[in-house]
CSV table of C-alpha atoms and ligand atoms in Angstrom, one decimal:
chain,number,residue,atom,x,y,z
K,1,MET,CA,-76.4,40.8,-13.8
K,2,LEU,CA,-72.7,41.7,-13.7
K,3,GLU,CA,-72.8,41.3,-9.9
K,4,GLN,CA,-74.1,37.7,-10.2
K,5,SER,CA,-71.2,36.9,-12.6
K,6,ILE,CA,-68.9,38.3,-10.3
K,7,GLN,CA,-70.1,36.4,-7.3
K,8,GLU,CA,-70.0,33.1,-9.6
K,9,LEU,CA,-66.4,33.9,-10.7
K,10,GLU,CA,-65.2,34.4,-7.2
K,11,SER,CA,-66.5,31.2,-6.0
K,12,SER,CA,-65.5,29.1,-8.8
K,13,SER,CA,-62.1,30.6,-8.8
K,14,LEU,CA,-61.8,30.1,-5.0
K,15,ALA,CA,-62.6,26.3,-5.6
K,16,ARG,CA,-60.0,25.9,-8.4
K,17,ILE,CA,-57.4,27.7,-6.2
K,18,ALA,CA,-58.2,25.2,-3.4
K,19,SER,CA,-57.9,22.2,-5.6
K,20,ALA,CA,-54.8,23.2,-7.5
K,21,ARG,CA,-52.2,20.6,-7.0
K,22,SER,CA,-49.0,22.5,-7.8
K,23,LEU,CA,-47.7,25.9,-8.4
K,24,GLU,CA,-48.0,25.5,-12.1
K,25,GLU,CA,-51.7,24.8,-11.8
K,26,LEU,CA,-52.1,27.6,-9.5
K,27,GLU,CA,-50.4,29.9,-12.1
K,28,VAL,CA,-53.0,28.8,-14.7
K,29,VAL,CA,-55.9,29.8,-12.5
K,30,ARG,CA,-54.4,33.2,-11.8
K,31,VAL,CA,-53.7,33.9,-15.3
K,32,SER,CA,-57.2,32.8,-16.3
K,33,VAL,CA,-58.8,35.0,-13.8
K,34,LEU,CA,-56.5,38.0,-13.2
K,35,GLY,CA,-54.3,37.8,-16.1
K,36,ARG,CA,-53.9,41.3,-17.8
K,37,LYS,CA,-55.2,40.3,-21.2
K,38,GLU,CA,-57.4,37.2,-20.8
K,39,GLY,CA,-58.2,37.2,-17.2
K,40,ALA,CA,-62.1,36.8,-16.5
K,41,LEU,CA,-62.1,39.4,-13.7
K,42,THR,CA,-60.1,41.8,-15.5
K,43,HIS,CA,-62.4,41.6,-18.3
K,44,MET,CA,-65.3,42.4,-16.0
K,45,MET,CA,-63.5,45.4,-14.7
K,46,LYS,CA,-63.2,46.8,-18.2
K,47,GLU,CA,-66.9,46.3,-18.6
K,48,LEU,CA,-67.6,48.7,-15.6
K,49,GLY,CA,-67.0,51.5,-17.9
K,50,LYS,CA,-70.3,50.6,-19.7
K,51,LEU,CA,-72.5,50.7,-16.5
K,52,PRO,CA,-74.3,53.8,-15.6
K,53,PRO,CA,-72.6,55.9,-13.0
K,54,GLU,CA,-74.8,54.8,-10.0
K,55,GLU,CA,-74.4,51.2,-10.6
K,56,ARG,CA,-70.5,51.5,-11.4
K,57,LYS,CA,-69.7,52.5,-7.8
K,58,SER,CA,-71.2,49.6,-6.2
K,59,THR,CA,-70.2,47.0,-8.7
K,60,GLY,CA,-66.8,48.5,-8.6
K,61,LYS,CA,-66.5,47.9,-5.0
K,62,LEU,CA,-67.5,44.2,-5.5
K,63,VAL,CA,-65.1,43.6,-8.1
K,64,ASN,CA,-62.2,44.9,-6.3
K,65,ALA,CA,-63.4,43.0,-3.3
K,66,ALA,CA,-63.4,40.0,-5.3
K,67,LYS,CA,-60.0,40.6,-6.8
K,68,GLN,CA,-58.5,41.2,-3.4
K,69,LYS,CA,-60.0,37.9,-2.1
K,70,LEU,CA,-58.7,35.8,-4.9
K,71,GLU,CA,-55.3,37.5,-4.7
K,72,GLU,CA,-55.2,36.6,-1.0
K,73,ALA,CA,-56.4,33.0,-1.7
K,74,LEU,CA,-53.6,32.7,-4.3
K,75,ALA,CA,-51.0,34.0,-1.9
K,76,ALA,CA,-52.2,31.7,0.9
K,77,ARG,CA,-52.3,28.7,-1.5
K,78,GLU,CA,-48.7,29.5,-2.9
K,79,LYS,CA,-47.3,29.7,0.7
K,80,GLN,CA,-48.9,26.4,1.4
K,81,PHE,CA,-47.1,24.8,-1.4
K,82,ALA,CA,-43.9,26.3,-0.3
K,83,ASP,CA,-44.2,25.2,3.2
K,84,ASP,CA,-45.1,21.5,1.9
K,85,THR,CA,-42.0,21.4,-0.2
K,86,LEU,CA,-40.0,22.7,2.7
K,87,ARG,CA,-41.5,20.1,4.9
K,88,ALA,CA,-40.8,17.4,2.4
K,89,ARG,CA,-37.1,18.4,2.2
K,90,LEU,CA,-36.8,18.7,5.9
K,91,ASP,CA,-38.1,15.0,6.0
K,92,THR,CA,-35.5,13.6,3.6
K,93,GLU,CA,-32.7,15.7,3.5
K,94,TRP,CA,-31.4,15.9,7.0
K,95,ILE,CA,-28.2,14.7,8.5
K,96,ASP,CA,-27.9,13.4,12.1
K,97,LEU,CA,-24.7,15.2,13.2
K,98,THR,CA,-24.6,13.2,16.3
K,99,LEU,CA,-24.0,10.0,14.4
K,100,PRO,CA,-20.6,8.5,14.5
K,101,ALA,CA,-18.4,9.3,11.5
K,102,PRO,CA,-18.1,6.2,9.2
K,103,GLY,CA,-14.4,6.1,9.6
K,104,PRO,CA,-11.7,4.7,7.2
K,105,ARG,CA,-12.3,1.7,5.1
K,106,ARG,CA,-10.9,-1.4,7.0
K,107,GLY,CA,-8.5,-3.6,5.3
K,108,HIS,CA,-7.6,-7.2,6.4
K,109,LEU,CA,-4.5,-9.4,6.7
K,110,HIS,CA,-2.8,-10.5,3.6
K,111,PRO,CA,-3.1,-14.4,3.4
K,112,ILE,CA,0.5,-15.1,4.0
K,113,THR,CA,0.2,-13.2,7.4
K,114,GLN,CA,-2.9,-15.0,8.3
K,115,ILE,CA,-1.0,-18.3,7.8
K,116,GLN,CA,1.9,-17.1,9.5
K,117,GLN,CA,-0.1,-16.2,12.6
K,118,GLU,CA,-1.9,-19.5,12.6
K,119,LEU,CA,1.5,-21.2,12.7
K,120,GLU,CA,2.8,-19.1,15.4
K,121,ASP,CA,-0.4,-19.7,17.6
K,122,LEU,CA,0.1,-23.4,16.9
K,123,PHE,CA,3.6,-23.5,17.9
K,124,VAL,CA,3.2,-21.2,20.8
K,125,SER,CA,0.6,-23.8,22.0
K,126,LEU,CA,3.3,-26.5,21.7
K,127,GLY,CA,5.9,-24.5,23.8
K,128,PHE,CA,7.9,-22.8,21.1
K,129,ALA,CA,9.0,-19.3,21.2
K,130,VAL,CA,8.6,-16.8,18.2
K,131,LEU,CA,11.8,-15.2,17.2
K,132,ASP,CA,12.7,-12.6,14.7
K,133,GLY,CA,15.8,-12.1,12.7
K,134,PRO,CA,17.2,-9.4,10.4
K,135,GLU,CA,16.5,-9.6,6.6
K,136,ALA,CA,19.8,-8.0,6.0
K,137,GLU,CA,22.0,-10.8,7.6
K,138,THR,CA,25.6,-11.5,8.1
K,139,GLU,CA,27.4,-14.0,5.8
K,140,TYR,CA,28.3,-15.9,8.9
K,141,HIS,CA,24.7,-16.4,10.1
K,142,ASN,CA,23.4,-17.0,6.5
K,143,PHE,CA,25.9,-19.5,5.5
K,144,ASP,CA,29.1,-20.3,7.6
K,145,ALA,CA,27.4,-21.2,10.8
K,146,LEU,CA,25.1,-23.5,9.1
K,147,ASN,CA,28.0,-25.5,7.9
K,148,ILE,CA,28.1,-23.8,4.4
K,149,PRO,CA,31.7,-22.4,4.3
K,150,ALA,CA,32.6,-20.1,1.4
K,151,THR,CA,33.9,-22.9,-0.6
K,152,HIS,CA,30.9,-25.1,-0.3
K,153,PRO,CA,28.9,-25.8,-3.5
K,154,ALA,CA,25.7,-25.4,-1.5
K,155,ARG,CA,26.2,-21.7,-1.8
K,156,ASP,CA,25.4,-22.1,-5.5
K,157,ALA,CA,22.0,-23.4,-5.0
K,158,GLN,CA,21.0,-20.1,-3.1
K,159,ASP,CA,21.7,-17.3,-5.5
K,160,THR,CA,22.2,-14.4,-3.1
K,161,PHE,CA,21.6,-10.8,-3.2
K,162,TRP,CA,24.9,-9.4,-1.7
K,163,LEU,CA,24.9,-5.9,-0.4
K,164,GLU,CA,27.7,-3.6,-1.5
K,165,GLY,CA,30.2,-2.2,0.8
K,166,SER,CA,29.3,-4.6,3.8
K,167,ASN,CA,29.6,-8.0,4.8
K,168,LEU,CA,25.8,-8.0,4.7
K,169,LEU,CA,23.4,-10.0,2.3
K,170,LEU,CA,19.6,-10.4,2.0
K,171,ARG,CA,19.0,-13.7,3.8
K,172,THR,CA,18.3,-16.6,1.5
K,173,HIS,CA,16.5,-18.6,4.1
K,174,THR,CA,15.0,-18.2,7.6
K,175,SER,CA,17.7,-20.7,9.0
K,176,PRO,CA,20.2,-17.9,10.2
K,177,VAL,CA,17.4,-17.6,12.9
K,178,GLN,CA,18.4,-21.0,14.1
K,179,VAL,CA,21.9,-19.8,15.0
K,180,ARG,CA,20.6,-16.6,16.5
K,181,GLY,CA,18.2,-18.7,18.7
K,182,MET,CA,21.0,-21.0,19.7
K,183,GLU,CA,23.2,-18.0,20.4
K,184,LYS,CA,20.5,-16.3,22.5
K,185,LEU,CA,18.9,-19.0,24.4
K,186,GLY,CA,21.2,-21.9,24.5
K,187,PRO,CA,19.9,-25.6,25.0
K,188,PRO,CA,17.3,-26.7,25.5
K,189,LEU,CA,15.3,-24.6,23.1
K,190,ARG,CA,12.0,-24.6,21.0
K,191,ILE,CA,11.8,-21.7,18.5
K,192,VAL,CA,10.0,-20.8,15.3
K,193,ALA,CA,11.0,-17.8,13.1
K,194,PRO,CA,8.7,-16.6,10.3
K,195,GLY,CA,9.9,-14.1,7.9
K,196,ARG,CA,10.7,-12.7,4.5
K,197,VAL,CA,13.7,-14.3,2.6
K,198,PHE,CA,15.1,-13.3,-0.9
K,199,ARG,CA,17.0,-15.1,-3.6
K,200,ASN,CA,18.3,-13.9,-7.1
K,201,GLU,CA,15.7,-15.8,-9.0
K,202,SER,CA,14.4,-14.9,-12.5
K,203,VAL,CA,10.6,-14.6,-11.6
K,204,ASP,CA,8.0,-16.9,-13.2
K,205,ALA,CA,4.6,-18.5,-12.1
K,206,SER,CA,6.6,-20.6,-9.5
K,207,HIS,CA,9.6,-18.3,-8.7
K,208,GLU,CA,9.8,-15.2,-7.0
K,209,HIS,CA,12.9,-13.2,-5.7
K,210,THR,CA,11.0,-12.5,-2.2
K,211,PHE,CA,9.0,-15.0,-0.5
K,212,TYR,CA,8.1,-16.2,3.0
K,213,GLN,CA,9.2,-19.1,5.2
K,214,ILE,CA,8.9,-20.0,8.6
K,215,GLU,CA,11.8,-21.9,10.2
K,216,GLY,CA,11.5,-24.4,13.4
K,217,MET,CA,14.1,-25.7,15.7
K,218,MET,CA,14.1,-27.9,18.8
K,219,VAL,CA,17.3,-28.6,20.6
K,220,ASP,CA,17.1,-31.0,23.7
K,221,ARG,CA,18.2,-34.3,25.1
K,222,ASP,CA,17.7,-37.4,22.9
K,223,VAL,CA,15.7,-35.4,20.1
K,224,SER,CA,15.1,-37.9,17.2
K,225,VAL,CA,13.5,-38.2,13.6
K,226,ALA,CA,10.4,-39.4,15.6
K,227,HIS,CA,10.0,-36.0,17.4
K,228,LEU,CA,10.6,-34.3,14.1
K,229,LEU,CA,7.7,-36.3,12.3
K,230,TYR,CA,5.5,-35.7,15.3
K,231,PHE,CA,5.5,-32.1,15.1
K,232,MET,CA,5.5,-31.9,11.4
K,233,LYS,CA,2.3,-33.8,11.4
K,234,VAL,CA,0.7,-31.8,14.0
K,235,MET,CA,1.6,-28.8,12.1
K,236,LEU,CA,0.3,-29.9,8.8
K,237,ALA,CA,-2.9,-31.2,10.3
K,238,GLY,CA,-3.3,-27.7,11.8
K,239,VAL,CA,-2.7,-25.7,8.9
K,240,PHE,CA,-5.0,-28.0,6.5
K,241,GLN,CA,-7.4,-28.8,9.2
K,242,ARG,CA,-7.4,-32.6,8.5
K,243,GLU,CA,-5.1,-35.6,8.9
K,244,VAL,CA,-2.3,-35.5,6.3
K,245,SER,CA,-0.1,-38.4,5.2
K,246,VAL,CA,3.5,-37.6,5.0
K,247,ARG,CA,6.7,-39.3,3.6
K,248,LEU,CA,10.3,-38.6,4.1
K,249,ARG,CA,12.7,-38.5,1.2
K,250,PRO,CA,16.7,-38.1,1.7
K,251,GLY,CA,17.4,-34.4,1.1
K,252,TYR,CA,20.6,-32.5,1.3
K,253,PHE,CA,21.1,-29.5,3.4
K,254,PRO,CA,24.5,-29.0,4.9
K,255,PHE,CA,23.1,-28.0,8.4
K,256,VAL,CA,21.1,-31.4,9.0
K,257,GLU,CA,22.2,-34.8,9.2
K,258,PRO,CA,20.2,-36.8,8.1
K,259,GLY,CA,18.4,-34.4,6.0
K,260,PHE,CA,15.0,-34.8,4.3
K,261,GLU,CA,12.6,-33.5,2.0
K,262,LEU,CA,8.9,-34.0,3.6
K,263,ASP,CA,6.3,-34.5,1.3
K,264,ILE,CA,2.4,-34.7,1.9
K,265,GLN,CA,0.0,-36.8,0.1
K,266,CYS,CA,-1.7,-34.5,-2.5
K,267,LEU,CA,-4.7,-32.8,-1.1
K,268,LEU,CA,-6.4,-32.3,-4.3
K,269,CYS,CA,-6.4,-35.9,-5.6
K,270,GLY,CA,-5.7,-37.8,-2.6
K,271,GLY,CA,-2.9,-39.5,-3.9
K,272,SER,CA,-4.2,-40.7,-7.0
K,273,GLY,CA,-2.3,-38.2,-9.3
K,274,CYS,CA,-3.3,-34.8,-10.7
K,275,PRO,CA,-1.5,-31.9,-12.4
K,276,VAL,CA,-0.9,-30.3,-8.9
K,277,CYS,CA,1.2,-33.4,-7.9
K,278,LYS,CA,2.5,-33.7,-11.4
K,279,GLN,CA,0.7,-37.2,-11.4
K,280,SER,CA,3.0,-38.4,-8.5
K,281,GLY,CA,0.4,-38.3,-5.7
K,282,TRP,CA,2.9,-36.3,-3.5
K,283,VAL,CA,3.6,-32.7,-3.1
K,284,GLU,CA,6.9,-31.6,-1.7
K,285,GLN,CA,6.3,-29.5,1.3
K,286,LEU,CA,9.4,-28.7,3.3
K,287,GLY,CA,13.3,-29.3,4.2
K,288,CYS,CA,13.9,-30.7,7.5
K,289,GLY,CA,16.3,-32.8,9.4
K,290,LEU,CA,18.4,-33.5,12.7
K,291,VAL,CA,20.7,-30.5,13.3
K,292,HIS,CA,24.2,-31.2,12.2
K,293,PRO,CA,26.8,-31.7,15.2
K,294,ASN,CA,29.0,-29.0,13.5
K,295,VAL,CA,26.1,-26.4,13.7
K,296,LEU,CA,25.4,-27.1,17.3
K,297,ARG,CA,29.2,-26.9,18.1
K,298,MET,CA,29.7,-23.7,16.1
K,299,SER,CA,27.0,-22.0,18.4
K,300,GLY,CA,28.5,-23.4,21.5
K,301,ILE,CA,26.3,-26.4,22.1
K,302,ASP,CA,27.8,-29.8,22.9
K,303,PRO,CA,26.5,-32.4,20.3
K,304,GLU,CA,27.4,-35.2,22.7
K,305,GLU,CA,24.8,-33.8,25.2
K,306,TRP,CA,22.2,-32.1,23.0
K,307,SER,CA,20.5,-33.1,19.7
K,308,GLY,CA,17.8,-31.4,17.8
K,309,PHE,CA,15.8,-31.0,14.7
K,310,ALA,CA,15.1,-28.1,12.3
K,311,PHE,CA,12.8,-27.5,9.5
K,312,GLY,CA,12.1,-24.8,7.0
K,313,LEU,CA,8.7,-24.5,5.3
K,314,GLY,CA,7.7,-22.0,2.5
K,315,LEU,CA,4.8,-20.0,3.8
K,316,THR,CA,4.3,-18.8,0.2
K,317,ARG,CA,4.0,-22.2,-1.2
K,318,LEU,CA,1.6,-23.1,1.7
K,319,VAL,CA,-0.8,-20.4,1.0
K,320,MET,CA,-0.8,-21.3,-2.6
K,321,MET,CA,-1.5,-24.8,-1.7
K,322,ARG,CA,-4.4,-23.9,0.6
K,323,TYR,CA,-6.1,-21.7,-1.8
K,324,GLY,CA,-5.3,-23.4,-5.1
K,325,ILE,CA,-3.3,-20.4,-6.3
K,326,ASP,CA,-1.4,-21.1,-9.5
K,327,ASP,CA,0.8,-18.2,-9.9
K,328,ILE,CA,3.2,-17.0,-7.0
K,329,ARG,CA,3.3,-13.5,-8.6
K,330,HIS,CA,-0.1,-12.8,-7.4
K,331,LEU,CA,0.9,-12.8,-3.9
K,332,GLN,CA,3.2,-9.9,-3.9
K,333,GLY,CA,1.6,-8.1,-6.8
K,334,GLY,CA,-0.6,-5.7,-4.6
K,335,ASP,CA,-3.6,-6.2,-7.0
K,336,LEU,CA,-6.6,-5.6,-4.8
K,337,ARG,CA,-8.8,-7.8,-6.9
K,338,PHE,CA,-6.8,-10.5,-5.8
K,339,LEU,CA,-6.1,-9.6,-2.2
K,340,GLU,CA,-9.9,-8.8,-1.5
K,341,GLN,CA,-10.8,-12.6,-1.9
K,342,PHE,CA,-9.1,-13.6,1.4
P,1,LIG,N1,16.6,-23.5,4.8
P,1,LIG,C1,16.4,-24.5,3.8
P,1,LIG,C2,15.7,-23.8,2.6
P,1,LIG,O1,15.3,-22.7,2.7
P,1,LIG,C3,15.3,-25.5,4.4
P,1,LIG,C4,15.6,-26.2,5.6
P,1,LIG,C5,15.5,-25.6,7.1
P,1,LIG,C6,16.1,-27.5,5.6
P,1,LIG,C7,15.6,-26.4,8.2
P,1,LIG,C8,16.4,-28.3,6.7
P,1,LIG,C9,16.2,-27.5,7.9
P,1,LIG,O2,15.8,-24.6,1.7
């Protein structure tokens, strides 16, 4: 009787062990068969005592054999689960140490630098050299050599940061590089000079104490306003990637004569009038003119033999026009949410 129950329990338990789907299910099987209190096989072992001695021995062997078999089956299944988990982890949790490291996050050029480099490329293709000049400049290069002597009222128009204990100042425009270019290269010459300039301004949406310009100068024989206009149109078409209508208004800069303000027809409204052009249809773009004879002479160039044009263009203003930025303070503010858009 008991022998049959043992065999039945053994085979049904083996089947349960084989079909258990987790360690938890396996534990339930173990407790119900081999558990100290409730285990079915444990119970049968206790029953052994009630058997007559001659049966007790052989049935006892049978129970022990069943117990051992089940314990082995449990252990084997348990190991299988452990192996499966390990294999699953190996499948998902590996790292390929031979892969190249991701490296540092890459940034990109500031929109002002982008436009500066575009303009440099454009002018290089037109035969101009790119020059650099110091940001801390001499009074002579920033003012005197540009026909702005100390007594000249034009000095008031460019509120200057003077550096204490020297005759240096933070350049108020890139025009001193005209002078450095003439000194260094002599005529004929074609140069552009991009860079940072400084003015003692109170900062608001359209004024910054620090901004960027690009200067241009060409000195050769018989250079006229026609040449100036040609290069300005090529430059603006290159920047805005389309034909731009321009107009010249008289403008006063002591280092050019005649001097002009060059306006472009408003790119937003096409000239019909909008808030960007203040309803005028035109947007002031740059200062330019024919190099003043005094300026040529001061840098050792004979104005009877040579003539030239010069222009100065606000790169900051240009970036604002191109991208429709309404507040100049964004550009040097260092806010990544702004910069990451370019
Ligand atoms: N330097 C002038 C400015 O910053 C611009 C300019 C340059 C005008 C060259 C004429 C010729 O306002």
